[in-house]
Short mmCIF file of C-alpha atoms and ligand atoms in Angstrom, two decimals:
data_model
loop_
_atom_site.label_atom_id
_atom_site.label_comp_id
_atom_site.label_asym_id
_atom_site.label_seq_id
_atom_site.Cartn_x
_atom_site.Cartn_y
_atom_site.Cartn_z
CA UNK A 16 -16.93 19.04 -7.85
CA UNK A 17 -14.55 17.45 -10.31
CA UNK A 18 -12.87 14.06 -9.90
CA UNK A 19 -10.89 11.51 -11.86
CA UNK A 20 -12.92 8.32 -12.02
CA UNK A 21 -13.13 4.74 -13.13
CA UNK A 22 -16.02 4.92 -15.64
CA UNK A 23 -16.04 1.13 -15.97
CA UNK A 24 -13.41 -1.61 -16.11
CA UNK A 25 -10.68 -0.42 -18.46
CA UNK A 26 -12.03 3.14 -18.88
CA UNK A 27 -11.31 6.26 -16.87
CA UNK A 28 -11.88 10.01 -17.16
CA UNK A 29 -12.86 13.26 -15.45
CA UNK A 30 -16.41 13.48 -14.10
CA UNK A 31 -18.55 15.98 -12.18
CA UNK A 32 -20.19 14.90 -8.90
CA UNK A 33 -21.92 16.42 -5.90
CA UNK A 34 -19.53 17.26 -3.09
CA UNK A 35 -19.97 14.46 -0.49
CA UNK A 36 -22.14 15.12 2.56
CA UNK A 37 -20.66 15.07 6.07
CA UNK A 38 -22.23 12.77 8.68
CA UNK A 39 -21.93 13.53 12.42
CA UNK A 40 -18.68 11.53 12.87
CA UNK A 41 -17.18 12.35 9.48
CA UNK A 42 -14.92 14.88 7.85
CA UNK A 43 -14.84 16.39 4.39
CA UNK A 44 -11.33 17.02 3.14
CA UNK A 45 -9.61 18.81 0.29
CA UNK A 46 -6.46 17.06 -0.97
CA UNK A 47 -3.08 18.76 -0.54
CA UNK A 48 -1.32 16.01 -2.49
CA UNK A 49 -2.36 12.60 -3.83
CA UNK A 50 -0.43 9.58 -5.08
CA UNK A 51 -1.32 6.85 -7.52
CA UNK A 52 -1.08 3.23 -6.37
CA UNK A 53 -0.56 -0.04 -8.20
CA UNK A 54 -3.89 -0.99 -6.63
CA UNK A 55 -5.60 1.72 -8.73
CA UNK A 56 -4.16 -0.07 -11.76
CA UNK A 57 -5.49 -3.47 -10.59
CA UNK A 58 -8.89 -1.93 -9.88
CA UNK A 59 -9.26 0.02 -13.11
CA UNK A 60 -7.58 -2.08 -15.75
CA UNK A 61 -7.76 -5.61 -14.32
CA UNK A 62 -11.20 -5.27 -12.76
CA UNK A 63 -9.71 -7.00 -9.72
CA UNK A 64 -12.52 -5.96 -7.34
CA UNK A 65 -15.24 -6.19 -9.97
CA UNK A 66 -17.14 -3.60 -11.96
CA UNK A 67 -17.46 -0.02 -10.69
CA UNK A 68 -19.21 2.82 -12.51
CA UNK A 69 -18.15 6.47 -12.21
CA UNK A 70 -16.23 5.83 -8.99
CA UNK A 71 -13.60 8.45 -8.20
CA UNK A 72 -10.26 6.67 -7.88
CA UNK A 73 -7.42 7.09 -5.38
CA UNK A 74 -6.78 6.20 -1.75
CA UNK A 75 -3.43 7.83 -1.06
CA UNK A 76 -3.09 11.46 -0.07
CA UNK A 77 -2.87 14.10 2.61
CA UNK A 78 -5.44 16.82 3.01
CA UNK A 79 -6.89 19.87 4.65
CA UNK A 80 -10.08 19.39 6.63
CA UNK A 81 -12.86 21.65 5.33
CA UNK A 82 -15.83 20.41 7.37
CA UNK A 83 -16.39 18.11 10.36
CA UNK A 84 -19.52 16.50 11.78
CA UNK A 85 -21.07 17.57 15.09
CA UNK A 86 -19.60 14.58 17.00
CA UNK A 87 -15.99 14.98 15.80
CA UNK A 88 -13.85 16.04 18.77
CA UNK A 89 -10.23 16.22 17.64
CA UNK A 90 -10.24 17.81 14.19
CA UNK A 91 -11.53 21.11 12.83
CA UNK A 92 -11.63 22.90 9.49
CA UNK A 93 -8.15 24.08 8.48
CA UNK A 94 -6.30 21.11 10.07
CA UNK A 95 -3.76 19.47 7.78
CA UNK A 96 -4.05 15.72 8.09
CA UNK A 97 -2.55 12.36 7.17
CA UNK A 98 -5.20 10.13 5.61
CA UNK A 99 -4.87 6.34 5.79
CA UNK A 100 -5.87 4.33 2.72
CA UNK A 101 -7.86 2.06 5.02
CA UNK A 102 -10.49 3.82 7.13
CA UNK A 103 -12.26 1.22 9.29
CA UNK A 104 -15.41 1.64 11.34
CA UNK A 105 -13.72 1.44 14.70
CA UNK A 106 -16.82 0.49 16.66
CA UNK A 107 -17.52 -2.57 14.49
CA UNK A 108 -17.27 -6.10 15.89
CA UNK A 109 -14.54 -6.94 13.39
CA UNK A 110 -12.42 -4.05 14.68
CA UNK A 111 -13.07 -5.20 18.26
CA UNK A 112 -11.83 -8.64 17.22
CA UNK A 113 -8.57 -7.08 15.98
CA UNK A 114 -9.41 -7.03 12.29
CA UNK A 115 -10.27 -3.40 11.66
CA UNK A 116 -9.45 -3.72 7.97
CA UNK A 117 -12.38 -6.12 7.62
CA UNK A 118 -14.86 -3.94 9.51
CA UNK A 119 -18.24 -4.60 7.94
CA UNK A 120 -17.01 -7.56 5.86
CA UNK A 121 -13.99 -8.85 3.97
CA UNK A 122 -11.71 -5.90 3.07
CA UNK A 123 -14.55 -3.48 3.88
CA UNK A 124 -12.26 -1.19 5.89
CA UNK A 125 -10.87 -0.27 2.48
CA UNK A 126 -13.50 2.27 1.46
CA UNK A 127 -11.78 4.83 -0.78
CA UNK A 128 -12.05 3.82 -4.43
CA UNK A 129 -13.66 0.54 -3.45
CA UNK A 130 -17.00 1.14 -1.69
CA UNK A 131 -17.11 4.91 -2.16
CA UNK A 132 -15.39 7.70 -4.06
CA UNK A 133 -11.68 8.03 -3.46
CA UNK A 134 -9.31 10.92 -2.98
CA UNK A 135 -8.83 11.96 -6.63
CA UNK A 136 -11.62 14.51 -6.26
CA UNK A 137 -11.69 18.18 -5.29
CA UNK A 138 -13.19 16.98 -2.01
CA UNK A 139 -13.47 13.59 -0.35
CA UNK A 140 -15.30 12.08 2.59
CA UNK A 141 -13.63 10.42 5.61
CA UNK A 142 -15.73 8.21 7.89
CA UNK A 143 -14.98 8.12 11.63
CA UNK A 144 -12.69 11.14 11.44
CA UNK A 145 -11.46 10.88 15.04
CA UNK A 146 -10.58 7.22 14.53
CA UNK A 147 -8.92 7.57 11.16
CA UNK A 148 -7.27 10.95 10.59
CA UNK A 149 -4.00 12.11 12.14
CA UNK A 150 -2.51 15.59 12.23
CA UNK A 151 0.20 16.06 9.62
CA UNK A 152 3.46 16.77 11.47
CA UNK A 153 4.82 20.20 10.47
CA UNK A 154 8.16 18.90 9.21
CA UNK A 155 6.68 16.31 6.81
CA UNK A 156 6.08 17.69 3.34
CA UNK A 157 2.88 16.89 1.49
CA UNK A 158 4.58 14.57 -1.03
CA UNK A 159 6.17 12.39 1.66
CA UNK A 160 2.89 12.50 3.58
CA UNK A 161 1.20 10.64 0.71
CA UNK A 162 3.55 7.70 1.28
CA UNK A 163 2.17 7.39 4.80
CA UNK A 164 -1.33 6.61 3.49
CA UNK A 165 -0.49 3.19 2.15
CA UNK A 166 3.12 2.45 1.15
CA UNK A 167 4.63 2.70 4.62
CA UNK A 168 1.80 0.98 6.55
CA UNK A 169 1.37 -1.74 3.93
CA UNK A 170 5.08 -2.57 3.58
CA UNK A 171 5.39 -2.57 7.36
CA UNK A 172 2.28 -4.75 7.69
CA UNK A 173 4.04 -7.30 5.47
CA UNK A 174 6.81 -7.31 8.07
CA UNK A 175 4.26 -7.81 10.84
CA UNK A 176 2.54 -10.63 8.95
CA UNK A 177 5.88 -12.39 8.35
CA UNK A 178 6.71 -11.80 12.03
CA UNK A 179 10.28 -10.69 11.35
CA UNK A 180 12.53 -11.14 14.40
CA UNK A 181 16.05 -9.96 15.32
CA UNK A 182 18.65 -11.74 13.22
CA UNK A 183 16.25 -13.24 10.69
CA UNK A 184 17.22 -13.78 7.09
CA UNK A 185 14.38 -12.23 5.12
CA UNK A 186 13.41 -12.55 1.48
CA UNK A 187 11.40 -9.62 0.11
CA UNK A 188 9.74 -10.54 -3.18
CA UNK A 189 9.03 -7.33 -5.07
CA UNK A 190 10.72 -3.98 -4.47
CA UNK A 191 8.24 -1.52 -5.86
CA UNK A 192 7.26 1.08 -3.25
CA UNK A 193 5.45 -1.48 -1.07
CA UNK A 194 8.37 -3.92 -1.12
CA UNK A 195 10.78 -1.06 -0.44
CA UNK A 196 8.87 -0.24 2.72
CA UNK A 197 8.92 -3.94 3.61
CA UNK A 198 12.70 -3.84 3.29
CA UNK A 199 12.82 -0.73 5.50
CA UNK A 200 10.50 -2.37 8.05
CA UNK A 201 12.47 -5.64 8.12
CA UNK A 202 15.64 -3.60 8.66
CA UNK A 203 14.00 -1.73 11.57
CA UNK A 204 12.96 -5.08 13.04
CA UNK A 205 16.57 -6.28 13.08
CA UNK A 206 16.83 -8.63 10.10
CA UNK A 207 20.44 -9.76 9.75
CA UNK A 208 20.23 -10.37 6.02
CA UNK A 209 17.71 -9.05 3.50
CA UNK A 210 17.56 -10.60 0.04
CA UNK A 211 15.39 -8.60 -2.36
CA UNK A 212 13.75 -9.66 -5.61
CA UNK A 213 13.37 -7.01 -8.33
CA UNK A 214 15.20 -5.90 -11.42
CA UNK A 215 14.79 -2.17 -11.87
CA UNK A 216 17.88 -0.08 -11.05
CA UNK A 217 15.97 2.74 -9.38
CA UNK A 218 14.29 0.23 -7.05
CA UNK A 219 17.52 -1.62 -6.28
CA UNK A 220 19.25 1.64 -5.38
CA UNK A 221 16.41 2.64 -3.09
CA UNK A 222 16.31 -0.86 -1.57
CA UNK A 223 20.02 -0.68 -0.77
CA UNK A 224 19.37 2.59 1.03
CA UNK A 225 16.58 0.97 3.05
CA UNK A 226 18.72 -2.00 4.10
CA UNK A 227 18.68 -4.69 1.38
CA UNK A 228 21.92 -6.67 1.28
CA UNK A 229 21.63 -8.78 -1.88
CA UNK A 230 19.44 -8.92 -4.97
CA UNK A 231 18.08 -11.58 -7.23
CA UNK A 232 16.05 -11.34 -10.40
CA UNK A 233 12.92 -13.36 -11.04
CA UNK A 234 13.93 -13.20 -14.69
CA UNK A 235 17.16 -15.19 -14.08
CA UNK A 236 15.56 -18.54 -13.23
CA UNK A 237 13.48 -19.55 -10.26
CA UNK A 238 13.58 -17.41 -7.13
CA UNK A 239 13.87 -20.50 -4.91
CA UNK A 240 16.90 -21.91 -6.74
CA UNK A 241 18.68 -18.62 -6.33
CA UNK A 242 17.69 -18.27 -2.66
CA UNK A 243 18.71 -21.83 -1.82
CA UNK A 244 22.07 -21.34 -3.57
CA UNK A 245 22.66 -18.15 -1.54
CA UNK A 246 21.75 -19.74 1.79
CA UNK A 247 23.68 -23.01 1.56
CA UNK A 248 20.48 -24.91 0.75
CA UNK A 249 18.78 -23.86 4.01
CA UNK A 250 16.40 -21.14 2.82
CA UNK A 251 15.24 -18.05 4.66
CA UNK A 252 13.43 -17.51 7.96
CA UNK A 253 10.78 -15.15 6.60
CA UNK A 254 9.38 -14.13 3.24
CA UNK A 255 7.47 -10.92 2.50
CA UNK A 256 5.54 -10.99 -0.76
CA UNK A 257 5.04 -7.53 -2.33
CA UNK A 258 5.03 -8.47 -6.00
CA UNK A 259 4.48 -11.32 -8.40
CA UNK A 260 1.31 -13.35 -8.83
CA UNK A 261 -0.48 -16.53 -7.70
CA UNK A 262 2.55 -18.63 -8.68
CA UNK A 263 4.86 -16.61 -6.45
CA UNK A 264 3.70 -18.61 -3.42
CA UNK A 265 5.35 -21.71 -4.84
CA UNK A 266 8.68 -19.87 -4.76
CA UNK A 267 7.95 -18.42 -1.34
CA UNK A 268 7.19 -21.83 0.21
CA UNK A 269 10.20 -23.43 -1.47
CA UNK A 270 12.50 -20.61 -0.27
CA UNK A 271 11.37 -20.91 3.34
CA UNK A 272 12.86 -22.96 6.20
CA UNK A 273 10.51 -25.23 8.15
CA UNK A 274 8.77 -23.08 10.77
CA UNK A 275 9.14 -20.02 8.57
CA UNK A 276 6.45 -17.45 7.86
CA UNK A 277 5.24 -15.73 4.73
CA UNK A 278 3.60 -12.31 4.92
CA UNK A 279 1.75 -11.37 1.76
CA UNK A 280 0.58 -7.84 1.02
CA UNK A 281 0.46 -8.26 -2.74
CA UNK A 282 -2.96 -7.57 -4.27
CA UNK A 283 -3.57 -10.57 -6.49
CA UNK A 284 -5.24 -8.99 -9.46
CA UNK A 285 -5.91 -12.18 -11.42
CA UNK A 286 -5.86 -15.98 -11.17
CA UNK A 287 -8.05 -18.42 -9.26
CA UNK A 288 -5.89 -20.47 -6.88
CA UNK A 289 -2.59 -19.94 -5.10
CA UNK A 290 0.07 -22.45 -5.91
CA UNK A 291 1.31 -24.14 -2.70
CA UNK A 292 3.75 -27.01 -3.38
CA UNK A 293 2.80 -30.11 -1.38
CA UNK A 294 6.25 -31.58 -0.77
CA UNK A 295 8.01 -28.34 0.16
CA UNK A 296 5.08 -27.49 2.42
CA UNK A 297 6.28 -30.48 4.43
CA UNK A 298 3.57 -32.72 2.90
CA UNK A 299 1.20 -30.65 5.01
CA UNK A 300 3.34 -30.68 8.16
CA UNK A 301 6.17 -28.21 7.56
CA UNK A 302 4.97 -25.45 9.92
CA UNK A 303 5.29 -22.99 7.09
CA UNK A 304 2.70 -20.28 7.72
CA UNK A 305 1.11 -18.13 5.08
CA UNK A 306 -0.52 -14.86 6.16
CA UNK A 307 -2.03 -12.45 3.70
CA UNK A 308 -3.44 -9.18 4.89
CA UNK A 309 -4.71 -5.74 4.19
CA UNK A 310 -3.08 -3.13 6.39
CA UNK A 311 -5.15 -2.19 9.44
CA UNK A 312 -5.43 1.58 8.88
CA UNK A 313 -6.52 4.07 11.51
CA UNK A 314 -5.24 7.05 13.43
CA UNK A 315 -2.85 5.43 15.93
CA UNK A 316 -0.86 3.75 13.17
CA UNK A 317 -0.79 7.02 11.19
CA UNK A 318 0.44 8.96 14.22
CA UNK A 319 3.15 6.43 15.03
CA UNK A 320 4.42 6.06 11.49
CA UNK A 321 4.24 9.83 11.05
CA UNK A 322 6.36 10.20 14.19
CA UNK A 323 8.99 7.88 12.70
CA UNK A 324 9.22 10.07 9.61
CA UNK A 325 9.05 13.34 11.55
CA UNK A 326 11.93 12.13 13.74
CA UNK A 327 14.10 11.69 10.65
CA UNK A 328 14.34 7.92 11.07
CA UNK A 329 12.62 7.01 7.81
CA UNK A 330 13.41 8.99 4.67
CA UNK A 331 10.55 8.76 2.19
CA UNK A 332 12.05 11.06 -0.44
CA UNK A 333 13.44 8.24 -2.64
CA UNK A 334 9.91 6.93 -3.30
CA UNK A 335 8.32 9.89 -5.09
CA UNK A 336 10.21 9.83 -8.37
CA UNK A 337 7.62 11.72 -10.46
CA UNK A 338 5.97 14.80 -8.93
CA UNK A 339 3.32 16.78 -10.85
CA UNK A 340 1.83 20.05 -9.63
CA UNK A 341 -1.43 20.33 -11.58
CA UNK A 342 -4.59 18.43 -10.60
CA UNK A 343 -5.20 17.79 -14.31
CA UNK A 344 -1.97 15.75 -14.42
CA UNK A 345 -3.66 13.02 -12.35
CA UNK A 346 -4.45 11.16 -15.55
CA UNK A 347 -0.80 11.29 -16.64
CA UNK A 348 0.26 10.04 -13.20
CA UNK A 349 -2.21 7.15 -13.35
CA UNK A 350 -1.08 6.04 -16.80
CA UNK A 351 2.54 6.25 -15.66
CA UNK A 352 1.73 3.81 -12.86
CA UNK A 353 0.18 1.43 -15.36
CA UNK A 354 3.12 1.64 -17.76
CA UNK A 355 5.84 1.62 -15.05
CA UNK A 356 8.74 3.19 -16.92
CA UNK A 357 12.12 2.00 -15.65
CA UNK A 358 12.77 5.15 -13.58
CA UNK A 359 9.38 5.21 -11.81
CA UNK A 360 8.70 4.29 -8.21
CA UNK A 361 5.73 6.50 -7.32
CA UNK A 362 3.92 9.32 -9.14
CA UNK A 363 2.49 12.08 -6.95
CA UNK A 364 0.35 15.12 -7.72
CA UNK A 365 1.22 17.93 -5.30
CA UNK A 366 -1.39 20.68 -4.96
CA UNK A 367 0.16 22.47 -1.97
CA UNK A 368 3.51 22.44 -0.09
P1 NDP B 28 5.14 -2.50 -8.18
O1 NDP B 28 4.48 -3.00 -9.41
O2 NDP B 28 5.75 -1.13 -8.20
O3 NDP B 28 6.28 -3.51 -7.77
C1 NDP B 28 6.17 -4.88 -7.97
C2 NDP B 28 7.50 -5.53 -7.68
O4 NDP B 28 7.36 -6.93 -7.93
C3 NDP B 28 8.63 -5.05 -8.57
O5 NDP B 28 9.82 -5.00 -7.83
C4 NDP B 28 8.70 -6.14 -9.64
O6 NDP B 28 10.01 -6.27 -10.18
C5 NDP B 28 8.35 -7.37 -8.84
N1 NDP B 28 7.80 -8.44 -9.65
C6 NDP B 28 7.05 -8.33 -10.76
N2 NDP B 28 6.74 -9.55 -11.24
C7 NDP B 28 7.32 -10.44 -10.42
C8 NDP B 28 7.38 -11.86 -10.41
N3 NDP B 28 6.77 -12.61 -11.33
N4 NDP B 28 8.06 -12.45 -9.41
C9 NDP B 28 8.67 -11.71 -8.46
N5 NDP B 28 8.67 -10.36 -8.43
C10 NDP B 28 7.99 -9.74 -9.41
O7 NDP B 28 4.07 -2.63 -7.03
P2 NDP B 28 3.85 -1.85 -5.65
O8 NDP B 28 5.06 -1.90 -4.82
O9 NDP B 28 3.23 -0.52 -5.95
O10 NDP B 28 2.70 -2.75 -5.01
C11 NDP B 28 2.93 -4.12 -4.75
C12 NDP B 28 1.62 -4.82 -4.54
O11 NDP B 28 1.03 -4.45 -3.31
C13 NDP B 28 0.59 -4.48 -5.61
O12 NDP B 28 -0.08 -5.67 -5.99
C14 NDP B 28 -0.35 -3.55 -4.90
O13 NDP B 28 -1.61 -3.54 -5.47
C15 NDP B 28 -0.34 -4.17 -3.54
N6 NDP B 28 -0.83 -3.33 -2.47
C16 NDP B 28 -1.41 -3.95 -1.41
C17 NDP B 28 -1.90 -3.23 -0.34
C18 NDP B 28 -2.40 -3.91 0.88
O14 NDP B 28 -2.91 -3.24 1.79
N7 NDP B 28 -2.28 -5.22 1.02
C19 NDP B 28 -1.90 -1.78 -0.38
C20 NDP B 28 -1.18 -1.22 -1.49
C21 NDP B 28 -0.69 -1.97 -2.50
P3 NDP B 28 10.44 -5.48 -11.52
O15 NDP B 28 10.20 -4.03 -11.26
O16 NDP B 28 11.83 -5.83 -11.67
O17 NDP B 28 9.56 -6.03 -12.61
ZN1 ZN B 29 -2.33 2.19 -2.40
#
């Protein structure tokens, strides 16, 4: 089979590989649509998870099942499915402890385009099919379905990590597709005021639609100065970090009230240490919590988030700004994600309606 792969750090291209084999609990799937993620850019061009050779990229897509293992109960060939970016081993001790995303080790629930070939192939392998796949609701199109792999669950996980409560004032740093879903999630959770950080017009328009009230630019001076000026010097209750870098945590801590919480879902592609300011962290005693996490993945989350979209309560159409219809355009889509033209939120390659 053919797939679009990371050849080594900084180099990518089409390769030929054997179609993956199906274990007794697994499924082999054929993509119906796939999306490129900023994480693919960190992996390929920044070498953020280290060197990989001839690894098929991609972890966002929806698919048709073509083969299932003998122990798979709930899926069969021909089923159209949502595929989470994170596919934990649900019988691992880490999953039993509540950290499915770390099943088998730190971040090891993230298998596609990390520990094995991803979804940018003619076929791909899904471990623990019953635990990870979900049926694709009939009224969700294949392009929107791709957003359920990672953008929706990751943005919403940022909201969970920041523990957004009714009436909170929430700062969302970064309004690419992940931050946009964090805005949507904070709005669902009852935030009274959402301040969003990001400059691009297309993202600001989408963020307004998802519930952002005000915007600031990280290019117009420090985020914290702007946040403190907007909140009468008090700061915000919660911060969700979905963009920036290791220095962003300085702004997040300085923007936060004592007792506030930061939820980070940003993939820190470079740098060594996070910058936590001593004084604004209450000289160690400010009760300002920092949680960074990979989204948990799995079937239940896929089914529930899919139900939200199927019920018409979450419109994903603003996210997919660039839709291609030829598998060979995957390379174009990937380079678009790296170059981030001003009108881009998410590039998708649709192979079937
Ligand atoms: P984008 O690159 O599309 O968006 C980044 C956002 O951050 C933009 O709004 C950008 O603003 C803003 N930004 C850039 N630089 C700064 C800065 N210095 N300070 C503050 N804001 C800044 O990214 P995505 O939405 O696609 O992804 C966000 C992150 O989440 C990525 O790192 C991605 O790898 C990660 N991720 C994490 C996952 C997880 O499970 N934890 C899963 C999937 C993705 P502007 O456009 O104006 O420059
Ligand atoms: Zn992703």
